[in-house]
Amino acid sequence: MPGVFCVKKHLIETGMAVLMLLCFYILSREAAETAGKLVNVSGNIKEEKVILVDAGHGGADSGMIGVDGLKEKGINLEISVKLKKVLEKRGYTILMTREEDKGLYEENTKNMKAQDLQNRIAMIKEYKPLLAVSIHQNSYSDPAVKGPQVFFFEDSEKGKRLALVIQEKMNQQLEIQRPRAAKGNRTYYLLKRSEGVINIVECGFLTNPDEAGLLQKDDYQQKVALAIADGIDEYLASEKNEKN
Ligand SMILES: [Zn+2]
């Protein structure tokens, strides 16, 4: 009965092949799950929830100088670190452009400022965060001028939406008496050259004595960080709703 034998053999072979495929499927799925877990446990980049926080200036670049010689770079870093902690507690993975008083340029470089900005822009390009916020402080010749202001790249619809909501949260939560409006811009190098959604958040004016005083205080810095984080949360929630 060679015919029957052949059919049987064929059935067995088909069965084995299906079984092997099944095993392969289960094993590869487990491997993928394990890899996913490892990424989370080790704190590596969980791609879908990465936010880049850029503390402006640093090192030889002090940024704006405010009342009593107050340097922008230090305030930027203090607020950025607080923002990182708030966002991490909310489940985001945070990339920082700097975590100490150091610029992103090589020593003895000719064009320190350009190299510094290019490296920040390169980080955004490499890691492709959901969005990036660059933390800065403002200054003006008239010491009466004050209040936070958020800047976005003029041609970025998403950048504008993020800026509007961060601006609104800051105006509300910091109880700003004469609130400013978020503003579009086409000339800021960081806004112009960065990929994806990015805002420059000017938290206040270091040339206004009252605001400069507040911006040096831990609890006010924390309020600033919370307002920015709330803005980010609300923006991302609205993005998600739009997708669904
Ligand atoms: Zn600045």
Coordinates of C-alpha atoms and ligand atoms in Angstrom, one line a residue:
M1 CA 0.0 0.0 0.0
P2 CA 2.5 2.6 -1.1
G3 CA -0.2 5.1 -1.8
V4 CA -1.6 5.2 1.7
F5 CA 1.9 5.3 3.1
C6 CA 2.6 8.3 1.0
V7 CA -0.5 10.2 2.2
K8 CA 0.3 9.3 5.8
K9 CA 3.9 10.5 5.4
H10 CA 2.6 13.7 3.7
L11 CA 0.2 14.3 6.6
I12 CA 2.9 13.8 9.2
E13 CA 5.2 16.1 7.4
T14 CA 2.6 18.8 7.1
G15 CA 1.7 18.4 10.7
M16 CA 5.4 18.8 11.7
A17 CA 5.8 21.9 9.6
V18 CA 2.7 23.5 11.2
L19 CA 4.0 22.6 14.6
M20 CA 7.4 24.0 13.9
L21 CA 5.9 27.2 12.6
L22 CA 3.7 27.5 15.7
C23 CA 6.8 26.9 17.9
F24 CA 8.7 29.5 16.0
Y25 CA 5.8 32.0 16.3
I26 CA 5.5 31.5 20.1
L27 CA 9.3 31.8 20.6
S28 CA 9.6 34.9 18.5
R29 CA 6.7 36.5 20.3
E30 CA 8.2 35.7 23.7
A31 CA 11.5 37.1 22.5
A32 CA 9.9 40.3 21.4
E33 CA 8.0 40.7 24.7
T34 CA 11.2 40.0 26.7
A35 CA 13.1 42.6 24.6
G36 CA 10.3 45.1 25.3
K37 CA 10.4 44.4 29.0
L38 CA 14.2 44.7 29.1
V39 CA 14.0 48.1 27.4
N40 CA 11.6 49.3 30.1
V41 CA 13.4 47.9 33.1
S42 CA 16.8 49.2 32.0
G43 CA 15.3 52.7 31.5
N44 CA 16.3 52.7 27.9
I45 CA 14.4 54.8 25.4
K46 CA 10.8 53.7 25.2
E47 CA 10.3 55.2 21.8
E48 CA 6.7 56.3 22.0
K49 CA 7.1 58.5 25.1
V50 CA 10.4 60.3 24.7
I51 CA 10.5 64.1 25.4
L52 CA 13.6 66.2 25.0
V53 CA 14.2 68.9 27.6
D54 CA 16.8 71.4 26.5
A55 CA 18.3 73.7 29.2
G56 CA 19.5 76.7 27.2
H57 CA 23.1 77.9 27.2
G58 CA 25.7 76.6 29.7
G59 CA 29.4 76.7 30.2
A60 CA 31.1 79.7 28.7
D61 CA 27.7 80.8 27.3
S62 CA 25.8 82.4 30.3
G63 CA 22.8 83.5 28.2
M64 CA 21.1 86.7 29.3
I65 CA 22.4 88.6 32.3
G66 CA 19.7 89.9 34.6
V67 CA 19.5 92.0 37.7
D68 CA 22.5 91.7 40.1
G69 CA 24.4 89.8 37.4
L70 CA 22.0 86.8 37.5
K71 CA 22.9 84.4 34.8
E72 CA 20.2 82.8 32.6
K73 CA 22.1 79.4 32.2
G74 CA 21.7 78.5 35.9
I75 CA 18.0 79.2 36.1
N76 CA 17.4 77.3 32.8
L77 CA 19.1 74.2 34.2
E78 CA 17.3 74.4 37.6
I79 CA 13.9 74.6 35.9
S80 CA 14.9 71.9 33.3
V81 CA 15.9 69.4 36.0
K82 CA 12.6 70.0 37.8
L83 CA 10.6 69.6 34.6
K84 CA 12.5 66.3 33.9
K85 CA 11.5 65.0 37.3
V86 CA 7.8 66.0 36.9
L87 CA 7.6 64.4 33.5
E88 CA 9.4 61.2 34.6
K89 CA 6.8 60.8 37.3
R90 CA 4.1 61.0 34.6
G91 CA 5.7 58.1 32.7
Y92 CA 7.8 59.9 30.1
T93 CA 11.4 59.1 29.2
I94 CA 13.4 62.4 29.3
L95 CA 16.4 63.2 27.3
M96 CA 18.4 66.2 28.5
T97 CA 20.8 68.2 26.3
R98 CA 22.8 69.0 29.4
E99 CA 22.6 68.2 33.1
E100 CA 25.4 70.4 34.4
D101 CA 26.9 73.8 33.7
K102 CA 28.4 72.8 30.4
G103 CA 27.7 73.8 26.8
L104 CA 27.5 71.4 23.9
Y105 CA 30.7 72.6 22.2
E106 CA 34.3 71.5 22.2
E107 CA 36.8 73.6 24.1
N108 CA 38.8 76.0 21.9
T109 CA 36.3 75.8 19.1
K110 CA 36.0 78.8 16.9
N111 CA 32.3 79.1 16.7
M112 CA 31.2 77.9 20.1
K113 CA 27.6 79.1 19.8
A114 CA 26.9 77.6 16.4
Q115 CA 28.4 74.3 17.4
D116 CA 26.4 74.2 20.6
L117 CA 23.1 74.8 18.8
Q118 CA 24.0 72.3 16.1
N119 CA 24.6 69.6 18.7
R120 CA 21.3 70.3 20.3
I121 CA 19.6 70.0 16.9
A122 CA 21.5 66.8 16.1
M123 CA 20.2 65.2 19.4
I124 CA 16.6 65.9 18.3
K125 CA 17.3 64.5 14.9
E126 CA 18.9 61.4 16.3
Y127 CA 16.4 60.5 19.0
K128 CA 13.2 61.8 17.4
P129 CA 11.3 62.7 20.6
L130 CA 7.6 63.3 20.7
L131 CA 8.4 66.9 21.2
A132 CA 11.2 69.1 22.5
V133 CA 11.1 72.1 24.9
S134 CA 14.0 74.5 25.2
I135 CA 14.0 76.3 28.5
H136 CA 15.2 80.0 28.5
Q137 CA 14.8 83.3 30.4
N138 CA 14.1 86.6 28.7
S139 CA 15.6 90.1 29.1
Y140 CA 14.6 93.6 28.1
S141 CA 15.9 97.1 28.4
D142 CA 12.8 98.2 30.3
P143 CA 12.8 96.5 33.7
A144 CA 9.0 96.8 34.0
V145 CA 8.5 94.2 31.2
K146 CA 7.8 90.7 32.6
G147 CA 5.8 87.5 32.0
P148 CA 6.5 84.1 30.4
Q149 CA 6.3 83.7 26.6
V150 CA 6.4 80.6 24.4
F151 CA 7.8 80.6 20.9
F152 CA 7.1 78.2 18.0
F153 CA 8.3 77.9 14.4
E154 CA 5.8 79.9 12.4
D155 CA 5.1 77.2 9.8
S156 CA 4.6 74.4 12.3
E157 CA 0.9 73.8 13.1
K158 CA 1.8 71.3 15.8
G159 CA 4.4 73.6 17.3
K160 CA 1.8 76.3 17.5
R161 CA -0.7 74.1 19.2
L162 CA 1.9 73.0 21.8
A163 CA 2.9 76.6 22.4
L164 CA -0.7 77.8 22.8
V165 CA -1.4 75.3 25.5
I166 CA 1.9 75.7 27.4
Q167 CA 1.4 79.5 27.3
E168 CA -2.2 79.1 28.7
K169 CA -1.1 76.8 31.5
M170 CA 1.8 79.2 32.5
N171 CA -0.4 82.3 32.4
Q172 CA -3.1 80.5 34.6
Q173 CA -0.9 78.6 37.0
L174 CA 1.7 81.3 37.6
E175 CA -1.1 83.9 38.0
I176 CA 0.3 86.3 35.4
Q177 CA -1.3 89.7 35.7
R178 CA -0.8 90.8 32.1
P179 CA -0.6 87.6 30.1
R180 CA 1.4 87.4 26.9
A181 CA 0.5 85.3 23.9
A182 CA 2.5 82.5 22.3
K183 CA 4.4 83.8 19.3
G184 CA 5.4 82.4 16.0
N185 CA 9.0 82.9 14.7
R186 CA 10.9 82.1 11.6
T187 CA 14.4 83.3 12.5
Y188 CA 15.4 81.5 15.7
Y189 CA 18.0 79.0 14.6
L190 CA 16.8 76.3 17.0
L191 CA 13.2 76.6 15.8
K192 CA 14.1 76.9 12.2
R193 CA 16.5 73.9 12.0
S194 CA 15.1 71.4 14.4
E195 CA 13.0 68.5 13.2
G196 CA 9.6 67.7 14.8
V197 CA 7.7 69.7 17.3
I198 CA 9.7 72.2 19.4
N199 CA 9.0 75.2 21.5
I200 CA 11.2 77.7 23.2
V201 CA 9.8 78.5 26.6
E202 CA 10.9 81.9 28.0
C203 CA 9.9 81.4 31.6
G204 CA 10.2 85.1 32.6
F205 CA 12.3 88.2 32.4
L206 CA 15.5 88.3 34.5
T207 CA 15.6 92.1 33.9
N208 CA 12.4 92.5 36.0
P209 CA 13.4 92.5 39.7
D210 CA 10.2 90.8 40.9
E211 CA 10.2 88.1 38.3
A212 CA 14.0 87.6 38.7
G213 CA 13.4 87.1 42.4
L214 CA 10.6 84.5 41.8
L215 CA 12.6 82.6 39.1
Q216 CA 15.4 82.0 41.7
K217 CA 13.0 80.4 44.1
D218 CA 12.6 76.6 44.3
D219 CA 8.8 76.6 44.7
Y220 CA 8.3 79.1 41.8
Q221 CA 10.6 77.0 39.6
Q222 CA 8.5 73.9 40.5
K223 CA 5.3 75.8 39.5
V224 CA 6.9 76.7 36.2
A225 CA 7.9 73.1 35.6
L226 CA 4.4 71.8 36.5
A227 CA 2.7 74.3 34.2
I228 CA 4.9 73.3 31.3
A229 CA 4.3 69.6 32.0
D230 CA 0.6 70.2 32.2
G231 CA 0.8 71.9 28.8
I232 CA 2.7 69.0 27.3
D233 CA 0.2 66.5 28.7
E234 CA -2.7 68.3 27.3
Y235 CA -1.1 68.7 23.9
L236 CA -0.2 65.0 23.7
A237 CA -3.7 64.0 24.9
S238 CA -5.3 66.1 22.1
E239 CA -2.9 64.6 19.5
K240 CA -3.9 61.1 20.6
N241 CA -7.6 61.9 20.4
E242 CA -7.1 63.3 16.9
K243 CA -5.4 60.0 15.8
N244 CA -8.2 57.8 17.2
Ligands
ZN1 ZN 18.4 82.0 26.3

